[in-house]
Tab-separated table of C-alpha atoms in Angstrom:
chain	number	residue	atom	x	y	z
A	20	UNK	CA	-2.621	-19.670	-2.205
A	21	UNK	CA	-0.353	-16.607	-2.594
A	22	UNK	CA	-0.831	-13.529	-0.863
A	23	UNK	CA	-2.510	-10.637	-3.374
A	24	UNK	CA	-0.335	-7.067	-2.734
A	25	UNK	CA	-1.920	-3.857	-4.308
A	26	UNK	CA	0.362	-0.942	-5.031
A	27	UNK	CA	-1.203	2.441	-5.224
A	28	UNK	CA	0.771	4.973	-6.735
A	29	UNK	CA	1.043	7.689	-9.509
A	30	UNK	CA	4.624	7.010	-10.680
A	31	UNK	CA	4.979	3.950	-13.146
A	32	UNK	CA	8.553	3.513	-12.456
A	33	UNK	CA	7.690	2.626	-8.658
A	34	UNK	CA	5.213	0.281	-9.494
A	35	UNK	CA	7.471	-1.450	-11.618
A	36	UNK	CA	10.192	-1.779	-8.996
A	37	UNK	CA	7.258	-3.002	-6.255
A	38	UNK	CA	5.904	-5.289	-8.558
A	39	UNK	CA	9.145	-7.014	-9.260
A	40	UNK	CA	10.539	-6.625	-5.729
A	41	UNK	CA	7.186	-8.395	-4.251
A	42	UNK	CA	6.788	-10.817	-7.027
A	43	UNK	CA	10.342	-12.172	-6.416
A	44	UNK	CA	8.927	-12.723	-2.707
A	45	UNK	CA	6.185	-15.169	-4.382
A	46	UNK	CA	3.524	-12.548	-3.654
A	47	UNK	CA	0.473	-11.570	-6.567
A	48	UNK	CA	0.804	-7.965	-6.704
A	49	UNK	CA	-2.420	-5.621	-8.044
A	50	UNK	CA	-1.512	-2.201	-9.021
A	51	UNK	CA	-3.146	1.366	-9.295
A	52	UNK	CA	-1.898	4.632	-10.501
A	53	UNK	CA	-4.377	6.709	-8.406
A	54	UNK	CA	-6.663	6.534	-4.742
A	55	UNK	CA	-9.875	6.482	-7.137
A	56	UNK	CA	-8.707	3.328	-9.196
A	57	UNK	CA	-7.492	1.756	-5.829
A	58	UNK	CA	-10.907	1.917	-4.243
A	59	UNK	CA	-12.752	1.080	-8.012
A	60	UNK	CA	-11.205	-1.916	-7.452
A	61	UNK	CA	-11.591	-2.540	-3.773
A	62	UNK	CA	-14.672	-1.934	-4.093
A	63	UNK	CA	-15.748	-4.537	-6.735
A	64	UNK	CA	-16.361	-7.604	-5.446
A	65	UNK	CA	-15.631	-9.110	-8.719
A	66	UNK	CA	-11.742	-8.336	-8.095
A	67	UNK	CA	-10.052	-11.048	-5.739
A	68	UNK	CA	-9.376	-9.268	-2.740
A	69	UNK	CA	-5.785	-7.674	-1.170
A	70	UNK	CA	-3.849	-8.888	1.361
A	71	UNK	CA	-2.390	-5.777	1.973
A	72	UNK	CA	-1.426	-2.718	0.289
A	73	UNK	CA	1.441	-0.022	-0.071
A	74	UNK	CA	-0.059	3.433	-0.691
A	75	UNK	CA	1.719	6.593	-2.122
A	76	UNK	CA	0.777	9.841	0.342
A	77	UNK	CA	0.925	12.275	-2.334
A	78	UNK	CA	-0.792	11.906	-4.972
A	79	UNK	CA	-3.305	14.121	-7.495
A	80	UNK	CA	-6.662	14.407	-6.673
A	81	UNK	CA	-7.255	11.880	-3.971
A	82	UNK	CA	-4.247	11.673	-2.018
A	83	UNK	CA	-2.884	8.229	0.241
A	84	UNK	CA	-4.435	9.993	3.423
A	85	UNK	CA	-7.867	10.408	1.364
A	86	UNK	CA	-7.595	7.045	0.143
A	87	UNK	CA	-6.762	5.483	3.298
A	88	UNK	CA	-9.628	6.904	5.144
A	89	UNK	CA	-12.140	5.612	2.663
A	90	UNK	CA	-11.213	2.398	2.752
A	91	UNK	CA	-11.371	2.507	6.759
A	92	UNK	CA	-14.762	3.718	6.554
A	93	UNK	CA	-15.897	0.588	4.621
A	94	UNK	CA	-16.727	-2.547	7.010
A	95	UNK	CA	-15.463	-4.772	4.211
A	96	UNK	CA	-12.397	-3.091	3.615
A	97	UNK	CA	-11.246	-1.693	6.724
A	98	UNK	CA	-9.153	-4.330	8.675
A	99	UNK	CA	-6.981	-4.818	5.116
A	100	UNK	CA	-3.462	-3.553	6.422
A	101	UNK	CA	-2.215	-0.253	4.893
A	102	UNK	CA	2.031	0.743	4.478
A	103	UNK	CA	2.219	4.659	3.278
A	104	UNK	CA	5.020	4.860	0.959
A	105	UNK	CA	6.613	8.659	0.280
A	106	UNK	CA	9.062	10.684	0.039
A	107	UNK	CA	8.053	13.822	2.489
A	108	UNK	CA	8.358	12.037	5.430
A	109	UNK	CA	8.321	14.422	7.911
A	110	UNK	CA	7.498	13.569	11.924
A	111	UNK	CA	4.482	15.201	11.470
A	112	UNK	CA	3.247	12.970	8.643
A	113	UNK	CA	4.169	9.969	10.405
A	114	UNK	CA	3.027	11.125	13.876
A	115	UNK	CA	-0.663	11.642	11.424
A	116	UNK	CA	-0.247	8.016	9.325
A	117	UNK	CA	0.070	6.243	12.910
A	118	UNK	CA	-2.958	8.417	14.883
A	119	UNK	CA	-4.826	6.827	11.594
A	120	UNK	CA	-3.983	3.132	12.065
A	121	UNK	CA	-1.625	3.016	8.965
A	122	UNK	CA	0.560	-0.199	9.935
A	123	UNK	CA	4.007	0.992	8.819
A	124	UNK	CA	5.808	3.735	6.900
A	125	UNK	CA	8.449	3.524	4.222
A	126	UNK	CA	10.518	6.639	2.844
A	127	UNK	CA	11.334	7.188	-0.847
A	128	UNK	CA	13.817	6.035	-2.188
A	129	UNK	CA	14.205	2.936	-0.676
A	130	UNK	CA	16.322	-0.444	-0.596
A	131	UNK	CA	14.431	-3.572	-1.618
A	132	UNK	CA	15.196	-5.588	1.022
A	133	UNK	CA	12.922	-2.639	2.961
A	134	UNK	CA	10.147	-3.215	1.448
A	135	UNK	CA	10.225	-6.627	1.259
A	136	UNK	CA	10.696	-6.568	4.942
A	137	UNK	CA	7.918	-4.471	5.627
A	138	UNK	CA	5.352	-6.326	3.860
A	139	UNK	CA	6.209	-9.384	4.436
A	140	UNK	CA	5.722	-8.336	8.639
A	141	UNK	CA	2.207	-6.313	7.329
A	142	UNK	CA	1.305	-10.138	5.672
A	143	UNK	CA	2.693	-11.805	8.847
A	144	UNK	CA	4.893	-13.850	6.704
A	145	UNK	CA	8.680	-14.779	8.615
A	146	UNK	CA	11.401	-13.832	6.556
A	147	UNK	CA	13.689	-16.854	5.010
């Protein structure tokens, strides 16, 4: 059964380039262009459940920080790991994503292979 990806973020162009990055990688991949459509769907029990999930930081409305601690306050939801993807990636934000149990951290831009990388390690998957 493959592993089900959702990416959360605001700009289509980087949801294009995760979804064809992961799906190269054999992976499903679920996408959202905002925190509230991210936890519609988490939330819905109808919706096949994530693996794991890349989250933009910032965000309108209900930024990756907001979104992140929702789903950690749900018991159903909370162990799914959670990569913050951005580009202000100051130490301060990071120092704040790890304090919060985020699993890893990738800057914007970045190379493919990165990503891959990174959540292929969140899914516990060895790299070929």
């Amino acid at each position: 059964m493959k592993k089900r990806v959702m990416v959360v973020d605001d700009d289509k162009i980087t949801i294009k380039m995760c979804e064809f990055i992961l799906k190269k990688l054999d992976l499903e991949v679920v996408s959202a262009s905002s925190g509230k459509r991210c936890l519609e769907y988490l939330r819905d029990r109808a919706n096949p459940p994530v693996d794991c999930i890349v989250l933009d930081l910032e965000m309108p409305m209900l930024n990756g920080f907001n979104t992140f601690s929702s789903i950690r306050q749900s018991d159903r939801l909370k162990d799914i790991p959670v990569m913050f993807l951005t580009a202000s990636a100051n130490e301060e934000t990071v120092r704040e994503a790890i304090r919060l149990g985020v699993r890893s951290y990738l800057r914007k831009p970045f190379l493919p292979k990165e990503l891959a990388s990174k959540v292929l390690s969140l899914l516990g998957i060895e790299e070929k």
